[in-house]
Coordinates of C-alpha atoms and ligand atoms in Angstrom, one line a residue:
M154 CA 0.0 0.0 0.0
A155 CA 1.2 3.5 -0.7
K156 CA 2.4 5.7 2.2
T157 CA -0.4 7.8 3.6
I158 CA -0.2 11.6 3.8
S159 CA -1.5 13.5 6.9
A160 CA -2.8 17.1 7.2
P161 CA -0.2 19.7 8.0
R162 CA 0.5 20.3 11.7
G163 CA -1.8 22.9 13.3
T164 CA -4.6 22.3 10.7
R165 CA -7.8 20.3 11.1
D166 CA -10.3 18.7 8.9
L167 CA -13.9 19.5 9.5
L168 CA -15.5 16.1 9.5
P169 CA -19.3 15.5 9.1
E170 CA -19.8 14.8 12.8
E171 CA -18.7 18.4 13.6
A172 CA -20.8 19.9 10.8
A173 CA -23.9 20.6 12.9
A174 CA -21.9 22.7 15.3
W175 CA -20.1 24.6 12.5
N176 CA -23.4 25.1 10.7
R177 CA -24.9 26.5 13.8
V178 CA -22.0 29.0 14.5
E179 CA -21.9 30.2 10.9
A180 CA -25.7 30.5 10.6
V181 CA -25.8 32.5 13.8
A182 CA -22.9 34.7 12.7
R183 CA -24.6 35.4 9.3
D184 CA -28.0 36.0 10.8
L185 CA -26.6 38.4 13.4
S186 CA -24.6 40.2 10.7
R187 CA -28.0 40.7 8.9
R188 CA -29.9 41.8 12.1
Y189 CA -27.2 44.2 13.0
A190 CA -27.0 45.6 9.4
F191 CA -23.5 44.5 8.5
E192 CA -22.7 44.1 4.9
R193 CA -20.5 41.3 3.6
I194 CA -17.0 41.9 2.5
E195 CA -14.3 39.5 1.3
T196 CA -10.6 40.2 1.0
P197 CA -7.8 38.0 -0.3
L198 CA -6.4 35.3 1.9
F199 CA -2.9 36.6 1.2
E200 CA -1.7 40.2 1.1
R201 CA 1.6 42.0 1.0
V202 CA 3.7 41.3 4.1
E203 CA 4.1 45.1 4.4
L204 CA 0.4 45.6 5.1
F205 CA 0.5 43.4 8.2
A206 CA 3.9 44.7 9.2
R207 CA 2.5 48.3 9.1
G208 CA -1.0 47.4 10.3
L209 CA 0.0 45.2 13.2
G210 CA 3.1 47.0 14.2
E211 CA 6.5 45.3 13.9
S212 CA 6.6 44.5 17.6
S213 CA 3.4 42.5 17.7
A214 CA 3.6 38.7 18.0
A215 CA 1.5 38.2 14.9
V216 CA 4.3 39.9 12.8
E217 CA 7.4 39.0 14.8
K218 CA 6.9 35.3 14.9
E219 CA 3.6 34.2 13.5
M220 CA 3.5 35.5 9.9
F221 CA 2.8 32.7 7.6
R222 CA 4.8 33.7 4.5
V223 CA 3.9 32.3 1.1
S224 CA 5.7 32.6 -2.2
G225 CA 5.0 31.8 -5.8
A226 CA 7.0 29.1 -7.6
T227 CA 8.4 31.6 -10.0
G228 CA 9.4 35.3 -9.9
S229 CA 12.3 37.2 -8.4
D230 CA 13.4 36.7 -4.8
E231 CA 11.8 40.0 -3.9
E232 CA 8.5 39.0 -5.4
R233 CA 8.7 35.7 -3.7
A234 CA 9.2 37.2 -0.3
E235 CA 6.3 39.6 -0.6
W236 CA 3.3 37.7 0.5
A237 CA 1.8 36.5 3.8
L238 CA -1.4 34.6 4.6
R239 CA -3.6 36.9 6.6
P240 CA -3.2 36.5 10.3
E241 CA -6.2 38.7 11.0
P242 CA -8.8 40.4 8.9
T243 CA -8.8 44.1 9.9
A244 CA -5.7 45.2 8.0
G245 CA -7.1 43.7 4.7
I246 CA -10.5 45.3 5.2
V247 CA -9.0 48.7 5.9
R248 CA -6.7 48.3 2.9
A249 CA -9.8 47.6 0.8
F250 CA -11.6 50.6 2.4
I251 CA -8.8 52.9 1.3
E252 CA -8.2 51.3 -2.1
H253 CA -11.8 51.6 -3.1
G254 CA -12.3 55.1 -1.7
M255 CA -15.1 53.7 0.5
H256 CA -14.9 56.8 2.8
V257 CA -17.2 58.6 0.3
R258 CA -20.0 56.1 0.9
P259 CA -22.8 56.9 3.3
G260 CA -21.4 55.7 6.6
P261 CA -20.4 54.6 9.1
L262 CA -19.6 51.4 7.1
R263 CA -20.5 48.1 8.8
L264 CA -18.6 45.3 7.3
S265 CA -18.4 41.6 8.2
L266 CA -16.7 38.4 7.0
I267 CA -16.3 34.8 8.0
G268 CA -13.1 33.0 6.8
P269 CA -9.8 31.4 7.6
M270 CA -6.8 33.2 9.2
F271 CA -3.3 31.8 9.4
R272 CA -0.6 32.2 12.1
Y273 CA 2.6 30.3 12.0
D274 CA 2.6 29.6 15.7
R275 CA 3.5 26.5 17.7
P276 CA 0.3 24.5 17.6
Q277 CA -1.3 23.5 20.9
A278 CA -4.8 23.0 22.3
G279 CA -7.1 25.6 20.9
R280 CA -4.2 27.2 18.9
F281 CA -4.1 26.3 15.2
R282 CA -2.1 27.5 12.2
Q283 CA -5.3 27.8 10.3
F284 CA -8.4 28.8 12.1
S285 CA -11.7 30.5 11.2
Q286 CA -13.0 33.8 12.4
W287 CA -16.2 35.8 12.3
D288 CA -15.1 39.4 12.0
V289 CA -17.1 42.6 12.1
E290 CA -15.8 46.1 11.6
V291 CA -17.5 49.5 11.9
V292 CA -15.4 52.1 10.1
G293 CA -16.2 55.8 10.5
D294 CA -17.9 55.9 13.9
P295 CA -15.9 57.3 16.9
G296 CA -18.3 55.8 19.5
P297 CA -18.9 55.3 22.3
A298 CA -22.4 53.9 21.5
V299 CA -21.0 51.7 18.7
D300 CA -18.4 50.3 21.1
A301 CA -21.2 49.0 23.3
E302 CA -23.2 47.9 20.3
V303 CA -20.4 45.6 18.9
I304 CA -19.6 44.2 22.4
E305 CA -23.3 43.4 22.9
L306 CA -23.4 41.8 19.4
A307 CA -20.5 39.5 20.3
H308 CA -22.1 38.7 23.6
R309 CA -25.4 37.9 21.9
F310 CA -23.5 35.6 19.5
Y311 CA -22.2 33.4 22.3
T312 CA -25.7 33.2 23.8
E313 CA -27.4 32.3 20.5
V314 CA -24.9 29.5 19.7
G315 CA -25.8 28.1 23.1
L316 CA -22.8 28.9 25.2
T317 CA -23.2 30.0 28.8
D318 CA -21.0 32.0 31.1
V319 CA -19.1 34.0 28.5
V320 CA -18.0 37.3 29.9
V321 CA -16.3 40.2 28.4
H322 CA -13.1 41.6 29.9
L323 CA -12.4 45.2 28.8
N324 CA -10.1 48.0 29.3
S325 CA -9.3 51.4 27.8
I326 CA -5.8 51.8 26.6
G327 CA -6.0 55.5 25.9
D328 CA -5.0 57.3 22.7
A329 CA -2.2 59.3 21.2
V330 CA -2.8 62.0 23.8
C331 CA -2.5 60.0 27.0
R332 CA -0.8 56.8 26.0
P333 CA 2.8 58.2 25.9
A334 CA 2.7 59.1 29.6
Y335 CA 1.2 55.7 30.5
R336 CA 3.9 54.0 28.5
Q337 CA 6.5 55.9 30.4
A338 CA 4.8 55.0 33.7
L339 CA 5.1 51.3 32.7
V340 CA 8.7 51.7 31.7
D341 CA 9.5 53.3 35.1
Y342 CA 7.7 50.6 37.0
F343 CA 9.1 47.6 35.2
S344 CA 12.6 49.1 35.1
V345 CA 12.6 48.9 38.9
H346 CA 11.7 45.2 38.7
I347 CA 13.9 44.4 35.7
E348 CA 15.4 41.4 37.4
R349 CA 11.9 39.8 37.7
L350 CA 11.1 40.2 33.9
T351 CA 11.5 37.4 31.4
D352 CA 13.8 37.9 28.5
D353 CA 10.8 38.3 26.3
S354 CA 9.4 41.0 28.5
R355 CA 12.7 42.9 28.7
R356 CA 12.6 43.1 24.9
R357 CA 8.9 44.1 25.0
L358 CA 9.8 46.8 27.5
Q359 CA 12.1 48.3 24.8
V360 CA 9.7 48.2 21.8
N361 CA 6.2 48.1 23.3
P362 CA 6.0 48.4 27.1
L363 CA 2.2 47.8 27.1
R364 CA 2.8 44.3 26.0
V365 CA 4.8 43.4 29.1
L366 CA 1.3 43.3 30.8
D367 CA 0.2 40.4 28.7
D368 CA 3.3 38.3 29.3
K369 CA 1.6 35.2 30.9
M370 CA 5.0 34.1 32.4
L371 CA 5.2 37.1 34.7
A372 CA 4.3 36.8 38.4
A373 CA 0.7 37.9 39.1
D374 CA 1.8 40.4 41.8
L375 CA 4.1 42.1 39.4
T376 CA 1.5 42.7 36.7
E377 CA -1.2 43.5 39.3
G378 CA 1.0 46.1 40.9
A379 CA 1.7 47.8 37.6
P380 CA 0.3 51.2 36.7
K381 CA -3.2 50.9 35.3
S382 CA -4.1 52.6 32.0
A383 CA -7.5 53.5 33.4
D384 CA -5.7 55.8 35.9
H385 CA -3.8 57.5 33.1
L386 CA -6.5 58.3 30.7
C387 CA -7.0 61.9 29.4
D388 CA -10.4 63.4 30.0
E389 CA -11.8 62.4 26.5
C390 CA -10.7 58.8 26.9
R391 CA -12.0 58.6 30.4
A392 CA -15.4 59.9 29.4
H393 CA -15.5 57.6 26.5
F394 CA -14.7 54.6 28.6
R395 CA -17.2 55.6 31.3
Q396 CA -20.0 55.8 28.7
V397 CA -19.1 52.4 27.2
L398 CA -19.3 50.8 30.7
D399 CA -22.6 52.5 31.5
L400 CA -24.1 51.4 28.2
L401 CA -23.0 47.9 28.8
D402 CA -24.7 48.0 32.2
T403 CA -27.9 49.3 30.5
L404 CA -27.8 46.5 27.9
G405 CA -27.2 43.9 30.6
V406 CA -23.9 42.7 29.3
R407 CA -21.8 41.1 32.0
H408 CA -18.3 42.7 31.9
I409 CA -15.1 42.9 34.0
V410 CA -12.7 45.8 33.7
D411 CA -9.3 44.1 33.3
H412 CA -6.3 46.3 33.7
R413 CA -4.0 43.8 32.1
L414 CA -5.9 43.6 28.9
V415 CA -3.8 45.6 26.4
R416 CA -4.2 43.6 23.1
G417 CA -1.1 42.8 21.1
L418 CA -1.6 45.1 18.3
D419 CA -0.2 48.6 18.1
Y420 CA -3.1 50.3 16.3
Y421 CA -5.7 49.8 19.0
T422 CA -6.9 52.9 20.9
R423 CA -9.3 53.3 23.7
T424 CA -11.7 50.3 24.0
A425 CA -10.1 46.9 24.0
F426 CA -12.0 43.7 24.9
E427 CA -11.8 40.0 25.0
F428 CA -14.4 37.2 25.6
V429 CA -13.6 34.3 28.0
I430 CA -15.6 31.7 29.8
A431 CA -16.2 33.0 33.4
G432 CA -14.0 31.2 36.0
R433 CA -11.6 29.9 33.4
E434 CA -9.7 33.1 32.8
G435 CA -6.0 32.5 32.5
Q436 CA -6.2 28.8 31.8
Q437 CA -8.1 29.2 28.7
Q438 CA -7.5 31.2 25.6
A439 CA -10.0 33.8 24.5
L440 CA -13.1 33.0 22.5
G441 CA -12.9 36.3 20.7
G442 CA -11.5 39.8 21.0
G443 CA -11.5 43.2 19.5
G444 CA -11.1 46.9 20.0
R445 CA -11.0 50.3 18.6
Y446 CA -8.4 51.3 16.1
D447 CA -8.7 55.0 15.5
G448 CA -5.2 55.2 14.1
L449 CA -5.2 52.4 11.6
V450 CA -6.7 54.0 8.5
E451 CA -4.3 56.9 8.6
L452 CA -1.4 54.5 9.3
L453 CA -2.2 52.6 6.1
G454 CA -2.3 55.8 4.0
G455 CA -6.0 56.8 4.2
R456 CA -7.5 59.9 5.8
A457 CA -7.9 59.7 9.5
T458 CA -11.1 57.6 10.2
P459 CA -12.1 55.9 13.5
G460 CA -12.9 52.2 13.6
I461 CA -13.8 49.4 15.9
G462 CA -14.3 45.7 15.4
F463 CA -13.9 42.2 16.7
G464 CA -12.8 38.7 15.6
I465 CA -14.4 35.6 17.1
G466 CA -12.4 32.4 16.9
L467 CA -15.0 29.9 15.6
D468 CA -12.8 26.8 16.2
R469 CA -12.6 27.7 19.9
V470 CA -16.3 28.4 20.0
V471 CA -17.1 25.0 18.5
I472 CA -14.7 23.3 21.1
A473 CA -16.4 25.2 23.9
M474 CA -19.8 24.1 22.6
Q475 CA -18.6 20.5 22.7
E476 CA -17.2 21.0 26.3
Q477 CA -20.4 22.5 27.5
G478 CA -22.5 19.8 25.8
V479 CA -24.6 22.2 23.8
S480 CA -27.3 20.2 22.2
L481 CA -27.7 20.4 18.4
P482 CA -31.0 18.9 17.4
Q483 CA -30.5 16.6 14.4
A484 CA -33.0 17.2 11.6
S485 CA -35.0 14.1 11.2
D486 CA -36.6 15.2 7.9
L487 CA -34.0 13.4 5.7
V488 CA -35.9 11.0 3.4
A489 CA -34.4 7.8 1.9
V490 CA -36.0 6.6 -1.3
V491 CA -36.0 2.8 -1.4
G492 CA -37.6 0.3 -3.7
F493 CA -37.9 -3.2 -5.1
A494 CA -35.6 -4.7 -7.7
D495 CA -34.0 -2.5 -10.3
D496 CA -36.5 0.3 -10.4
H497 CA -33.8 3.0 -10.1
A498 CA -35.5 5.2 -12.7
D499 CA -38.6 5.4 -10.5
R500 CA -36.6 6.0 -7.3
L501 CA -34.6 8.8 -9.0
R502 CA -37.7 10.3 -10.5
V503 CA -39.5 10.3 -7.1
A504 CA -36.4 11.7 -5.4
G505 CA -36.4 14.6 -8.0
Q506 CA -40.0 15.4 -7.2
L507 CA -39.3 15.5 -3.5
R508 CA -36.3 17.7 -4.0
D509 CA -38.5 20.0 -6.1
A510 CA -40.6 20.3 -2.9
G511 CA -37.5 21.2 -0.9
I512 CA -36.9 17.9 0.9
A513 CA -33.4 16.4 1.5
V514 CA -33.3 13.1 -0.2
R515 CA -30.9 10.1 -0.4
P516 CA -32.0 7.5 -2.9
D517 CA -30.7 4.0 -2.3
G518 CA -28.7 3.0 -5.4
S519 CA -28.5 -0.7 -4.6
S520 CA -30.7 -3.6 -5.6
R521 CA -30.5 -5.3 -2.2
K522 CA -33.5 -6.5 -0.3
L523 CA -36.0 -3.8 1.0
G524 CA -35.3 -4.7 4.6
K525 CA -31.6 -4.0 4.1
Q526 CA -32.3 -0.7 2.4
L527 CA -34.5 0.4 5.3
E528 CA -31.8 -0.6 7.8
A529 CA -29.2 1.4 5.9
A530 CA -31.5 4.4 5.7
A531 CA -31.9 4.5 9.5
K532 CA -28.2 4.1 10.0
V533 CA -27.4 7.2 7.9
G534 CA -29.9 9.2 9.9
A535 CA -33.0 9.3 7.7
G536 CA -36.2 9.9 9.6
W537 CA -38.3 8.6 6.7
A538 CA -38.3 6.1 3.9
V539 CA -40.3 6.6 0.7
I540 CA -40.9 3.1 -0.7
V541 CA -41.4 3.1 -4.4
G542 CA -43.3 0.1 -5.7
E543 CA -46.3 -1.0 -7.8
E544 CA -48.6 1.6 -6.5
L545 CA -46.5 4.3 -8.1
R546 CA -48.6 3.7 -11.2
T547 CA -51.5 5.3 -9.3
G548 CA -49.3 8.1 -8.0
L549 CA -48.8 6.6 -4.5
V550 CA -45.7 5.6 -2.5
G551 CA -45.2 4.0 0.9
L552 CA -44.1 6.5 3.5
K553 CA -42.5 4.9 6.5
N554 CA -41.6 6.7 9.7
L555 CA -38.3 5.1 10.6
H556 CA -38.5 6.1 14.2
S557 CA -42.0 4.8 15.0
G558 CA -42.2 2.2 12.2
E559 CA -45.6 3.4 11.1
Q560 CA -46.3 3.2 7.4
D561 CA -48.9 4.7 5.1
S562 CA -49.7 5.0 1.4
V563 CA -49.4 8.6 0.4
A564 CA -49.6 10.6 -2.9
V565 CA -46.1 11.6 -4.0
E566 CA -47.1 15.3 -3.9
D567 CA -48.3 15.0 -0.2
V568 CA -44.9 13.5 1.1
A569 CA -43.3 16.9 1.6
A570 CA -46.2 18.1 3.8
R571 CA -46.3 14.9 5.8
V572 CA -42.6 14.9 6.4
S573 CA -42.4 18.5 7.6
E574 CA -45.4 18.0 9.8
G575 CA -43.9 14.8 11.3
S576 CA -40.4 16.1 11.7
A577 CA -41.8 18.8 14.0
L578 CA -42.8 16.0 16.4
P579 CA -40.3 14.9 19.0
Ligands
LIG184 P1 -6.7 38.0 18.2 O1 -6.7 38.8 17.0 O2 -5.4 37.3 18.4 O3 -7.3 38.6 19.4 O4 -7.7 36.8 17.8 C1 -9.1 36.9 17.9 C2 -9.6 35.6 18.2 O5 -9.3 34.6 17.2 C3 -9.1 35.0 19.5 O6 -9.9 35.5 20.6 C4 -9.4 33.5 19.3 O7 -10.7 33.2 19.6 C5 -9.1 33.4 17.8 N1 -7.7 32.9 17.6 C6 -6.6 33.7 17.5 N2 -5.5 32.9 17.3 C7 -5.9 31.6 17.1 C8 -5.3 30.4 16.8 N3 -4.0 30.3 16.6 N4 -6.1 29.3 16.8 C9 -7.4 29.3 17.0 N5 -8.1 30.5 17.3 C10 -7.3 31.6 17.3

């Protein structure tokens, strides 16, 4: 036998047994995008490395270590070094916003996509090299009402997919006015404790001191004792944050102000948030996160435009649904079409009529005994069997409920109604 080939490390196949959970999360994401008036956008899965280097900031982990570079088979060395698979969607969406002059459209723009992201990270539980995100972005709205609206949207998503106990942790990391002084306060504080920092944090302290706070290897007392950005906000940022918190209270969204939440990306301003399962903070990676990026459009060459968005990691959501035992009712309205002898033309014709009526149909393509065909139908999850036989000449088929065993003669055109009525029963 030939040697088998396995999937690349850090990637997963979506097998049919997981499809119900994935269908649920994608359907909820699409439906919420519609109900919250977000329009669909798609951007390429790969972009110029420079877009991410500029958009994410050279010092962020996503650029430093995790960029998944791709190259064509031909072309000059420069061309071949130019591309990276997208690690996150915001930079690509903002590039498209600028490239297509979307600032002239009636705004604020509300854009959303579902698709794969790539990070060349060390794979581990819940951390993959290819994973799927539902992303929403509002470009052109300075908030704070929209900040609360998108946080409430993400919160509603977790509830509607069936997860319980998801809480939002949030913080305000200030803006260009107040962040420099806060940065300096962090540098002063951590410089005093330099001997307790990891090598990684010493480096972060040089390039991006805020990121020392999310070094998970540091002792808790060290990060808890660090200056808090909420204490260093300018008046505008403080008022903005206060309003976001008040609006979340009004909307009944459970939230926790988390001073260590700084987000890894340099373009974030003010509101930053992350969703985790309550009581499992720390041990478990976030189910989603986002924030305000008022500096990004300008950084990428557009005119200054505020923005806010989030990315929800759908793989982790599906894993959490499995852990919480979220029930996913199996549709029992699948119909198998079975028959006697070699009457495949009749079976396929009846299958076609049922499909015309919107029913999901699996015709049995074998010539085995009827009993075997019925057993096989039940095994693949059909709730019903349509038995095609002699009586088809008078327009009738047998309709067997595979759960109760009851059977009836029914006109072909009545099958659809009977199946949808019946499938509503437990
Ligand atoms: P981030 O942009 O890093 O905040 O990512 C947003 C969300 O995407 C996270 O909260 C996770 O739910 C998900 N996510 C990020 N990286 C990964 C990964 N390597 N594997 C699976 N999900 C991820």
